[in-house]
Amino acid sequence: MRMTKHTAVLQVLICILLISLNGYSQEHPNLILTKDGVQKIRAELGNAPLFDATLAKVKAEVDAEIALGIETPIPKDYSGGYTHERHKRNFLILQKAGVLYQILNDEKYALYIKDMLFQYEGMYKDLPVHPQTRSYARGKLFWQCLNDSNWLVYVSQAYDCVYNYLTKKERKQLEKNLFRPFADYISIENPQFYNRVHNHSTWGNAAVGMIGLVMNDEELIHRALYGIEDDGLPIGAKDNDGGFIKVEGQEVGFLANVNEPFSPEGYYTEGPYYQRYAMYPFLIFAEALHNVKPDVKIFEYKDSVLLKSVEVLIKLSDADGEFFPLNDAQKGMSYKSREVVTALDIAYHYGGHNPELLSIAEEQGQVLLDDSGLAVALGIRDGKAKKFQKKSINLTDGAKGNEGGVGILRYGNEDMTLVYKYAAQGLSHGHYDKLSFSLYEKGTEILQDYGLARFVNIEQKGGGNYLKENTTWAKQTIAHNTLVQNETSHFGGKYEVGSKHHSELYFFDDSNPEVQIVSAKETNAYPGTEMQRTMALIKTDGFEKPFLLDILKVVSKTENQYDLPFYFKGQVMQTNFDFTTPKTLEAWGSANGYQHLWTEGIGSPKEDNTKLSWLENGHFYTLTTTSSKDDDLRFVRIGANDPEFNLRRDAGLVIRRKNTQNTTFVSVIESHGNYSPVSEFSVNSNSAISKIELMSDTNEYTSVLIETKSNGEQLVLVVANINKQKDKEHTITINGKEYRWTGPYKFIKVK
Amino acid sequence: MRMTKHTAVLQVLICILLISLNGYSQEHPNLILTKDGVQKIRAELGNAPLFDATLAKVKAEVDAEIALGIETPIPKDYSGGYTHERHKRNFLILQKAGVLYQILNDEKYALYIKDMLFQYEGMYKDLPVHPQTRSYARGKLFWQCLNDSNWLVYVSQAYDCVYNYLTKKERKQLEKNLFRPFADYISIENPQFYNRVHNHSTWGNAAVGMIGLVMNDEELIHRALYGIEDDGLPIGAKDNDGGFIKVEGQEVGFLANVNEPFSPEGYYTEGPYYQRYAMYPFLIFAEALHNVKPDVKIFEYKDSVLLKSVEVLIKLSDADGEFFPLNDAQKGMSYKSREVVTALDIAYHYGGHNPELLSIAEEQGQVLLDDSGLAVALGIRDGKAKKFQKKSINLTDGAKGNEGGVGILRYGNEDMTLVYKYAAQGLSHGHYDKLSFSLYEKGTEILQDYGLARFVNIEQKGGGNYLKENTTWAKQTIAHNTLVQNETSHFGGKYEVGSKHHSELYFFDDSNPEVQIVSAKETNAYPGTEMQRTMALIKTDGFEKPFLLDILKVVSKTENQYDLPFYFKGQVMQTNFDFTTPKTLEAWGSANGYQHLWTEGIGSPKEDNTKLSWLENGHFYTLTTTSSKDDDLRFVRIGANDPEFNLRRDAGLVIRRKNTQNTTFVSVIESHGNYSPVSEFSVNSNSAISKIELMSDTNEYTSVLIETKSNGEQLVLVVANINKQKDKEHTITINGKEYRWTGPYKFIKVK
C-alpha cells in the first residue's frame, strides 16, 4: 500500500478498504441515478416544469437517434470528422437512453443500449490504436485517450442503468471484452495520459473510477483515486501541448487532481474554459462516489472545494454568462454548457441548496435528469430562485492559494468589469502574460484577451485541434494587454521557466464600490525587471460611467524597450496624435508573436497625453495615456504570417517606449455616451478627461492625477509601493502639497 | 398661373383655388392633431396601452428638457457638434411639447413653446448664413438648409398646437420675423435646394407647406406643392454630393417629389435608407394636407403611392427589420426609426387599417401621439395585429415603373433572402453597381453590400458627413458583389452617364416557393459588353437549406479582364485551391476602389470547381464556382489607403478572368450546418455539392448542372436567353439529351 503525507487522503483510503472488505452487494442503478431517486422522479413527473421540459427534449432526441439506427464506424478521423463525431454522439445518446430507460421504464431504451454496447464489444476486442498520430496518448475509438475517457465516463452511466436488464453472462462478456480492457488501455497502457495532474487525467481517472463503481471493481476504484503506483514515466517528459507529464514528487489520481489545480477558494489553475471542461468528470464522479461510497465524503474533501469551484466558475463569466478567456479558451463558451448544467445541479443538490444557483439554472433552461436535476427543477417551480450576484472578487491561484491569482473588479450590475490576471502558469494551457487584463461593459469586450487559436471540433481547421498560431501568437505576451520587454515574451516563452513562477498580489480592496482597486507585482517574467501594476475601477462625479485607471510601474537594472498594447475592439473615431498609414503593410517582427502583427499606422505623441477614441457596439470609448515624447504609437492589426486565415483581424494600439530603464505608464479607459444607428443620435461622444499626469514616482510612492473637463475637478491616487500594511501611516509632499493617509493607497478629490 | 400637363395636378390646383377663394377661417390644432382628434384621445387615455406608454415616455422626456431650461445657441457646428445637436433636440422637443399641451391641457408646455419660439424669433431676425461652408445650400440654424427644413417641419406642428394659446399680436410677430422669413430663406433664397426632385427638396417643400397650412398662407402652400416658378437655376448644375440640381423639363414641388422618385408600387429610387428619411416629410405633410385641405386627396394621389410606399419600405428590410443597404445607406437603420413610426401609423390610419402593420407597430413599441397613433394603439389593444408577411417581391424603379428595379427572393420565414439590384441610378445617393446582390440568412448578412462610408451625426468622423471613402470606395462597383470589367466602375463611375441608364428585368418568377428565380440584363454599364445575371433560390432534397444559384453571362465585343467579387463575412474555414499569402500587403490597384483593397492571398483553381467555406454567426457557408484554369483567385481585405480608419476591415474573394471576351460565371452559395461555441458541436460543416457545371452556353440558351454529394442527384437549370415569352416552347439537346419546356426557364431533377 502506498503511503501519503496527507491525512485526508489516508482517511479516505482506509474508508475504502473497510468498505471493500465488507464486500456488500450493490443494487442498480446506484451511480448517478439511484433506485430511490428514480422512484421520487417518477412521482414528480408532470409537476416539475423544467425537469419535464428537459425530459421531453431528451426523449425526442434519443427517439430520433434510435429511429436512425446504430452506427459504430471504424475509427478514422480527428475531431470534427465523421467517425469522431459519431462516436461522440453515441456516448452522449447512450447516457441519455439509460436515464430514459430508468425514468420511463420503457424497454426500447435498454435494448438500444444493449445492442450498441455489444456492437462496441465486438469491435473493441480487435481494435488497434487510432490511426491519427498527433496525440501524445492516442486512443482507440478516438484520436486521443482523452476522448476515449469521455466515452467511458458517459457509457458507465448507461451501463449502470441497464445493469439489471442484462443477464449476468452478458455483463461478464461486456466487462471482460470491453469495459475492463478499455479502462486498462486509458490507464495502465497510457500512464503518460493517466498519471498526471491535468484535465486529461481527471477525465481518465473519472472514467476508470466510474466503470469501477458500476462493476464494483475495487482495483479500478483505487486506481481512479490514487493513480498508478509505478508508472515508469521519466521525470520531465512533456505532452504535445508542451505540458509536463511528470514532475518530481507528483501525487496522481483523482484526489490529487482535486488537491492540486484548485486553489482553496475553488479557482482552477488552467482557467475557466478548462475548468468548465473538467467540471463534468469532477462533479459526476463525485456524485457517483457520494452515491456508492458515501464514506469517502468527497463533497467535503479539501474543505468542499469541488462545490465551491462551481460558484467560482460562474463568477468567472461576463454579463452574458460567457467565461473570461484566461489562458487557452475558446470565446463564447458559457455557463450554459452541458458540463456546467451538470456541475451546477450537483452543487445545488449537495451544496446546501443555494437559491442563487437556481437563477443560473433558469438561464440554462435544462436540468440533469437525476436527483440533483429534480431538486433544481423543484426549487425553481417553488419560486426559490434568486438572482446570482456577481460581485468583485479576488481569487487566489495554486493548491495552497499562494501562487498569485485573478482579481475581478465589477461595478454596478456588471456594467463594467475588469479581469486582472496575476496568476500562475496554468499548466500546459497557460499563456505567457503576467499582469495582463481585459475589460468588459456588460457582455461586450472593450479591451480583449485574444483567447486561443483553435476551432474546437471543426475538422476543416486543423482537425479541430490547436493550431500552430496558438503557440506562435495566442500564447505570446504581445497577444495580451500587458508589458513586453525587448520583443520577448514573459519567461522567454518557456514553459519550464513560467511554471516555476507566479505574480504576487500586492493588495486588493473592493470595500468602496466607487473606488475598487487591485495591485500586483511581477519580478520573474523578465529577470532584472520589476513590474507593478495597479488597476482601479472608479466612479465619480463628472463621469457618466466608471473608468479604469491603470498604473504600470517598471523598474529595471538595464535599459530596455517596452511595448504596452491595448487591443481595442471597434472602429477608430479619433486620435489626438498624427500618424501615417503605410502604403504596404509589413509584419512588425519575426518572432514572439510580432510576426503576426501588421503595422497599420505609426505616429508619435503630440501632447503630454495621448488619446484614442473608438466606437463599439453603440458605445464610445477613450484611452488616455501619459506619453513620453519619444514614444512610438503603433496601430497594429492581427493577421500577418497567417497562411490559413486562422487568426481574427482584430486591432490594437501599442505604445513603444525605447531605451528606457525605469518608467511608469499611466492610462485611463473611459466608456462614455452612445450611438444608435436607428435614432442616429450621437450622445456624449467625447472623453470627460482634460488631462492625466504622473505627479510623482519614487521607489516608495507613485501618485497620479486625473483632471475632468466638465468642472476642472482633480482626482489623485497615491500608491505606497513598498509598505502595504493597512495601518501604516504615510506622509508625502507632492508639488508642495502634503498628503497624509493610512494604508497602501489613497484616492483623493483635490478640487 | 403655371399650367401643367397632368390632369391630376390641375384638379388639385383648382380645388385649392376654390378653397382659398372661400377664405374660410381655420380652427386649431388642425395640422396633425385636430380638435376632434384631441377630444377622442383624451377620452381613450388609460385605455390604449401603447399610446399611454408612449405618452408617458414623451412626457418624461419633455419634462426633463423643460427642467433643464431653454437654450438656443448661436449656430456654429456641423452635425454631431453641440449647436447642431442642441437645435435638433429643440425642434424634436417643441413638437412633443405641443402634443402634450393639447392632450394634457397643461399650460406649462404651451408656455415653454412660446418662450422658445420667441427666443428663436429674437435670434433669427439678424442671423447670418451658417458659418460652416461645406454645403451647396447653407442654412441659418444648421450648416445646411436641409436641417433648417427639418426644424420647420417639426416646429410648424408645435406652432399649430399653441396657435390659440398665443395672442394675435404674438402670432403676427412670430410669423413676420421668424416663420415667413424662415420659409422664404429655405425656398426663394435657396432654389438650388428647394426646387429639385430630391429628398432635400421634399423636406423643404413640406416645411414651407406645413407652416403655410398653419398660417393659412396660400402663397406658401402653392409654393410647397408646385415649387418656385422661376428659379433662375442653370440646367445641369450639381450639388456637393454630385447630384443634378436642375434637369431639362423638370417638374418641382411636393407633388413632383411624389410623382418622380416613387415607382408605381412605391419603391423610392434612392433606396430604403433614404426612403425612410423622406417618409417623415412625405407622410406628415400628407396628413396635414389631408386634415386642412382634404379636397387635395393627397392619399389617393398617384394611385395612393404614399400609402403603398410605407408597406414597400417594410418589405425592404431583413428579418431584424434592418433596411437592405442599397446605395448610400448606413447599416443598422431599421423600421424602428421614428420616421417609420410616423409613416406606419399614418399609413395604417389612412390606408384601410391593414392589420399586418400592427405587428410592426408592436415591434416599434411606440406610436404617434395623434389620431393615427391612437388608431394603431387601439388596434393592437383589440388584438387585431397579424404577423407582417414578408414575401418575395419584384419592385420596379422609375416614376413609371420602367427603369429596372429590385428583386427580392425570400424562402420560408425569411430564412434566406436574396436582394438583387437591377435598378436605376438612384439620384445622387446611387452607387455604381448593376446586377449586384446581397444575401441574408434571417437578419445576418452572408454576402454583404458595404453600405455607405459615413458615420452619420458623429462629429469626430468628418463632421458626421459623407467621407471621401464614400466616393472612392463605397460607390465604386468593386465594392459590390457584381462584375467589374477592366478595373473600371459601371458607367465609368460617371453620374451623368449612370443617370441615363438602368438595367432591364428579363423575368421574375416566385410562383414556386422551392424554385424562385429572377433574371435581368445590363447593356450600358460597359458599352459593347452585355451582362445577364440569373439568380435562383432553390430548396430541394439533399440540401439542408435553400441555396442560391447565380449565373452571370457576359458577352462582349472585345477581350476584357473580368473581376467578380464575393464579400463574405466571417472566418475562412477551407478552400479547395492553394493560395499564398504575401509577406507584405499591397493595395491591389490605384483607382476605382481597387486602391482600398489589400491583397491578402492569391491562388488559382486546382479543379473545375473552386470552393471556399467560411463560418459566420454559427453557420457554415460554401461558395462553389466554376473555374477557368487561368483564373486568379484573390482574397482581399478592405482598408488600404484609409488614412483615418474610416473603412471596416471586411473580406472578400475576387475571381479574376483575364483576356476573355465571352464567359459565364456559375456559382452556388450554400448555407449548411451550424457550430455552437457552447456545445462545441460542429454539424454538417461540409458543402452538399459534388460538382457544378456549365453544361451548355449559347446565344440562345444557358444550362447549368448541380450534382449533390449525398445521392448523386443532378439538378439542371436551363435558361432561354432571348425569348422570355411564357408560352414559348423550347427544345434543345445537351450532351445528347433532349430538353423540352415552355417559358423562359426550366428547373429539372435529372436523376
Coordinates of C-alpha atoms in Angstrom, one line a residue, chain A residues 302-594:
Chain A
K302 CA -10.4 19.8 0.7
D303 CA -12.9 21.9 2.5
S304 CA -15.6 21.3 0.0
V305 CA -13.5 22.7 -2.9
L306 CA -15.5 20.9 -5.6
L307 CA -18.8 22.5 -4.6
K308 CA -17.1 25.9 -4.1
S309 CA -15.5 25.7 -7.5
V310 CA -18.9 25.6 -9.2
E311 CA -19.8 29.0 -7.9
V312 CA -16.4 30.4 -8.7
L313 CA -16.8 29.2 -12.3
I314 CA -20.0 31.2 -12.6
K315 CA -18.3 34.3 -11.1
L316 CA -15.7 33.9 -13.9
S317 CA -18.2 34.9 -16.5
D318 CA -19.3 38.2 -18.1
A319 CA -22.8 39.5 -18.0
D320 CA -23.9 37.1 -20.8
G321 CA -22.5 34.2 -18.9
E322 CA -19.5 33.8 -21.2
F323 CA -16.3 32.8 -19.5
F324 CA -13.4 35.2 -19.3
P325 CA -10.9 33.7 -21.8
L326 CA -7.9 33.4 -19.5
N327 CA -5.2 31.1 -21.0
D328 CA -6.3 28.7 -23.7
A329 CA -10.0 29.4 -24.1
Q330 CA -12.5 29.4 -26.9
K331 CA -14.6 32.5 -26.7
G332 CA -18.3 32.1 -26.5
M333 CA -18.2 29.2 -24.1
S334 CA -20.5 29.9 -21.2
Y335 CA -22.2 28.6 -18.1
K336 CA -25.0 27.3 -20.4
S337 CA -22.8 24.4 -21.5
R338 CA -23.8 20.9 -20.6
E339 CA -20.9 20.4 -18.3
V340 CA -22.0 23.4 -16.2
V341 CA -25.6 22.2 -16.2
T342 CA -24.3 19.0 -14.5
A343 CA -21.9 20.8 -12.2
L344 CA -24.5 23.4 -11.1
D345 CA -27.3 20.9 -10.4
I346 CA -24.9 18.7 -8.4
A347 CA -23.6 21.7 -6.5
Y348 CA -27.1 22.9 -5.7
H349 CA -28.3 19.5 -4.5
Y350 CA -25.2 18.5 -2.5
G351 CA -24.1 22.0 -1.6
G352 CA -26.9 23.3 0.6
H353 CA -29.5 24.5 -2.0
N354 CA -28.0 27.9 -2.7
P355 CA -31.0 29.7 -4.2
E356 CA -28.8 32.0 -6.4
L357 CA -27.8 28.9 -8.4
L358 CA -31.4 28.4 -9.4
S359 CA -31.4 31.7 -11.4
I360 CA -28.4 30.3 -13.4
A361 CA -30.3 27.1 -13.9
E362 CA -33.2 29.1 -15.3
E363 CA -30.9 30.6 -17.8
Q364 CA -29.5 27.2 -18.7
G365 CA -33.1 26.1 -19.4
Q366 CA -32.4 22.5 -18.7
V367 CA -31.5 20.2 -15.7
L368 CA -29.8 16.9 -15.2
L369 CA -32.3 14.0 -15.3
D370 CA -31.4 12.7 -11.9
D371 CA -32.0 13.5 -8.2
S372 CA -30.0 16.7 -8.4
G373 CA -31.7 18.0 -11.5
L374 CA -35.1 17.2 -9.9
A375 CA -34.1 19.2 -6.9
V376 CA -33.2 22.2 -9.1
A377 CA -36.5 21.9 -11.1
L378 CA -38.5 21.7 -7.9
G379 CA -36.6 24.7 -6.4
I380 CA -37.4 26.8 -9.4
R381 CA -41.0 25.6 -9.5
D382 CA -41.4 26.6 -5.9
G383 CA -40.2 30.1 -6.6
K384 CA -37.0 29.8 -4.7
A385 CA -34.7 31.3 -7.4
K386 CA -32.8 34.4 -6.5
K387 CA -30.6 36.5 -8.9
F388 CA -27.0 35.3 -8.8
Q389 CA -24.9 38.3 -7.6
K390 CA -21.6 38.6 -9.3
K391 CA -19.6 40.8 -7.2
S392 CA -15.9 41.9 -7.2
I393 CA -13.8 39.0 -6.1
N394 CA -10.1 38.2 -5.7
L395 CA -9.3 34.5 -6.4
T396 CA -6.0 33.0 -5.4
D397 CA -4.3 30.5 -7.6
G398 CA -2.3 27.4 -6.6
A399 CA -3.2 24.4 -4.4
K400 CA -2.5 26.4 -1.3
G401 CA -3.7 29.7 -2.6
N402 CA -0.2 31.2 -2.6
E403 CA 0.6 31.3 -6.3
G404 CA -0.8 34.7 -7.4
G405 CA -4.4 34.9 -8.6
V406 CA -7.1 36.6 -10.6
G407 CA -8.7 39.8 -9.5
I408 CA -12.1 40.8 -10.8
L409 CA -13.5 44.3 -10.2
R410 CA -17.1 44.8 -11.0
Y411 CA -19.2 48.0 -10.9
G412 CA -22.9 48.0 -10.6
N413 CA -24.8 45.2 -12.3
E414 CA -21.8 44.1 -14.3
D415 CA -21.9 47.4 -16.0
M416 CA -18.1 47.4 -16.1
T417 CA -15.8 44.5 -15.3
L418 CA -12.1 44.4 -15.0
V419 CA -10.4 41.0 -15.2
Y420 CA -6.9 41.2 -14.0
K421 CA -4.5 38.2 -14.2
Y422 CA -1.6 37.9 -11.9
A423 CA -1.8 34.1 -11.7
A424 CA 0.5 31.1 -12.0
Q425 CA 1.3 29.5 -15.4
G426 CA -1.9 27.4 -15.5
L427 CA -0.3 24.2 -16.6
S428 CA 0.1 23.4 -20.3
H429 CA -2.9 25.5 -21.3
G430 CA -1.3 28.6 -19.7
H431 CA -0.4 31.8 -21.7
Y432 CA 2.7 33.9 -21.0
D433 CA 1.1 37.0 -19.7
K434 CA 1.5 38.3 -16.2
L435 CA -0.3 41.4 -15.0
S436 CA -2.5 41.4 -18.1
F437 CA -6.1 42.5 -18.2
S438 CA -9.3 42.6 -20.1
L439 CA -12.2 44.9 -19.7
Y440 CA -15.9 44.4 -20.3
E441 CA -19.0 46.5 -20.4
K442 CA -21.8 44.1 -19.6
G443 CA -21.1 41.2 -22.0
T444 CA -19.1 43.2 -24.5
E445 CA -15.3 43.1 -24.6
I446 CA -13.8 46.5 -24.6
L447 CA -10.2 45.6 -24.4
Q448 CA -9.9 41.9 -25.3
D449 CA -7.8 38.9 -24.4
Y450 CA -7.4 37.1 -27.7
G451 CA -8.3 33.6 -26.3
L452 CA -7.0 30.6 -28.1
A453 CA -6.2 30.0 -31.8
R454 CA -8.3 26.9 -32.4
F455 CA -11.7 26.0 -33.8
V456 CA -12.6 23.2 -31.4
N457 CA -14.1 20.2 -33.2
I458 CA -14.2 21.9 -36.6
E459 CA -12.4 19.4 -38.7
Q460 CA -11.7 21.8 -41.5
K461 CA -9.4 23.8 -39.2
G462 CA -6.5 21.5 -38.4
G463 CA -8.7 18.7 -37.4
G464 CA -10.3 20.8 -34.7
N465 CA -7.1 20.8 -32.7
Y466 CA -4.8 23.5 -31.6
L467 CA -3.4 25.5 -34.5
K468 CA 0.2 26.4 -34.7
E469 CA -0.8 30.1 -34.3
N470 CA -1.9 29.2 -30.7
T471 CA 1.8 28.8 -29.9
T472 CA 3.2 31.5 -32.2
W473 CA 0.5 34.1 -31.4
A474 CA -2.1 33.4 -28.8
K475 CA 0.2 32.3 -26.0
Q476 CA 2.8 35.0 -26.6
T477 CA 2.8 38.0 -24.3
I478 CA 2.3 40.5 -27.1
A479 CA -1.1 39.0 -27.7
H480 CA -2.2 40.3 -24.3
N481 CA -2.8 43.7 -22.7
T482 CA 0.5 43.7 -20.7
L483 CA 4.1 44.8 -21.0
V484 CA 6.5 43.3 -23.4
Q485 CA 10.2 43.9 -22.9
N486 CA 12.6 43.8 -25.8
E487 CA 10.1 42.0 -28.0
T488 CA 10.3 38.8 -26.0
S489 CA 7.5 37.0 -24.1
H490 CA 7.5 36.7 -20.3
F491 CA 9.8 33.9 -19.2
G492 CA 11.2 33.8 -22.7
G493 CA 8.0 32.0 -23.6
K494 CA 9.5 28.9 -21.8
Y495 CA 7.0 26.7 -20.1
E496 CA 9.6 25.2 -17.8
V497 CA 10.5 28.7 -16.5
G498 CA 7.0 30.1 -16.4
S499 CA 5.8 27.0 -14.4
K500 CA 8.2 27.9 -11.6
H501 CA 6.8 31.4 -11.0
H502 CA 3.8 33.4 -10.4
S503 CA 3.0 37.1 -9.7
E504 CA 2.3 38.3 -6.2
L505 CA -0.8 40.2 -5.1
Y506 CA 0.2 43.5 -3.5
F507 CA -3.3 44.5 -2.4
F508 CA -6.9 44.1 -3.3
D509 CA -9.7 46.3 -1.9
D510 CA -13.3 46.3 -3.1
S511 CA -14.7 47.7 0.1
N512 CA -15.7 51.0 -1.5
P513 CA -17.8 50.3 -4.6
E514 CA -16.9 53.7 -6.1
V515 CA -13.1 53.1 -5.8
Q516 CA -12.2 49.5 -6.2
I517 CA -8.5 48.7 -6.6
V518 CA -6.1 45.8 -7.1
S519 CA -2.3 45.9 -7.3
A520 CA 0.1 43.1 -8.1
K521 CA 3.8 42.7 -8.7
E522 CA 5.8 40.5 -11.1
T523 CA 9.6 40.1 -10.7
N524 CA 10.4 37.0 -12.7
A525 CA 8.9 37.5 -16.1
Y526 CA 12.0 39.5 -17.1
P527 CA 14.9 38.8 -14.8
G528 CA 16.2 42.1 -13.6
T529 CA 13.0 44.0 -14.3
E530 CA 10.2 44.5 -11.7
M531 CA 6.7 45.4 -12.7
Q532 CA 3.9 46.6 -10.5
R533 CA 0.5 47.2 -12.0
T534 CA -2.2 48.9 -10.1
M535 CA -5.7 49.0 -11.6
A536 CA -8.7 50.8 -10.2
L537 CA -12.3 51.0 -11.2
I538 CA -13.5 54.4 -10.2
K539 CA -16.9 56.0 -10.4
T540 CA -17.1 59.7 -9.5
D541 CA -18.8 63.0 -10.4
G542 CA -18.0 64.3 -13.9
F543 CA -18.0 60.8 -15.4
E544 CA -21.1 59.2 -16.9
K545 CA -19.8 55.7 -16.1
P546 CA -16.9 54.1 -14.1
F547 CA -13.5 54.4 -15.7
L548 CA -10.4 52.2 -15.4
L549 CA -7.2 53.7 -14.1
D550 CA -4.1 51.7 -15.0
I551 CA -0.7 52.4 -13.4
L552 CA 2.1 50.2 -14.7
K553 CA 5.4 50.9 -13.0
V554 CA 8.5 49.3 -14.4
V555 CA 11.9 49.3 -12.7
S556 CA 14.8 47.6 -14.3
K557 CA 18.5 47.1 -13.9
T558 CA 19.1 47.8 -17.6
E559 CA 17.8 49.9 -20.4
N560 CA 15.1 48.2 -22.4
Q561 CA 12.5 48.7 -25.0
Y562 CA 9.0 48.4 -23.6
D563 CA 5.8 47.7 -25.6
L564 CA 2.3 48.1 -24.0
P565 CA -0.6 47.0 -26.2
F566 CA -4.2 47.8 -25.9
Y567 CA -6.4 45.5 -28.0
F568 CA -9.5 47.6 -28.5
K569 CA -12.5 46.3 -30.4
G570 CA -14.4 48.5 -32.8
Q571 CA -13.9 51.5 -35.1
V572 CA -11.4 54.2 -34.6
M573 CA -13.2 57.5 -34.0
Q574 CA -10.4 60.0 -33.2
T575 CA -6.8 60.4 -32.1
N576 CA -5.1 63.5 -30.7
F577 CA -1.8 62.5 -32.4
D578 CA -0.8 62.4 -36.0
F579 CA 0.0 59.1 -37.6
T580 CA 0.8 57.8 -41.1
T581 CA -0.6 54.7 -42.6
P582 CA 1.9 52.8 -44.7
K583 CA 1.4 52.1 -48.4
T584 CA 2.3 48.5 -47.8
L585 CA 1.7 46.5 -44.7
E586 CA 4.6 44.7 -43.2
A587 CA 4.8 42.3 -40.2
W588 CA 6.2 44.1 -37.2
G589 CA 8.7 41.5 -36.2
S590 CA 9.8 38.0 -36.9
A591 CA 9.2 36.1 -33.6
N592 CA 7.4 36.0 -30.3
G593 CA 4.0 36.9 -31.8
Y594 CA 5.3 40.1 -33.5

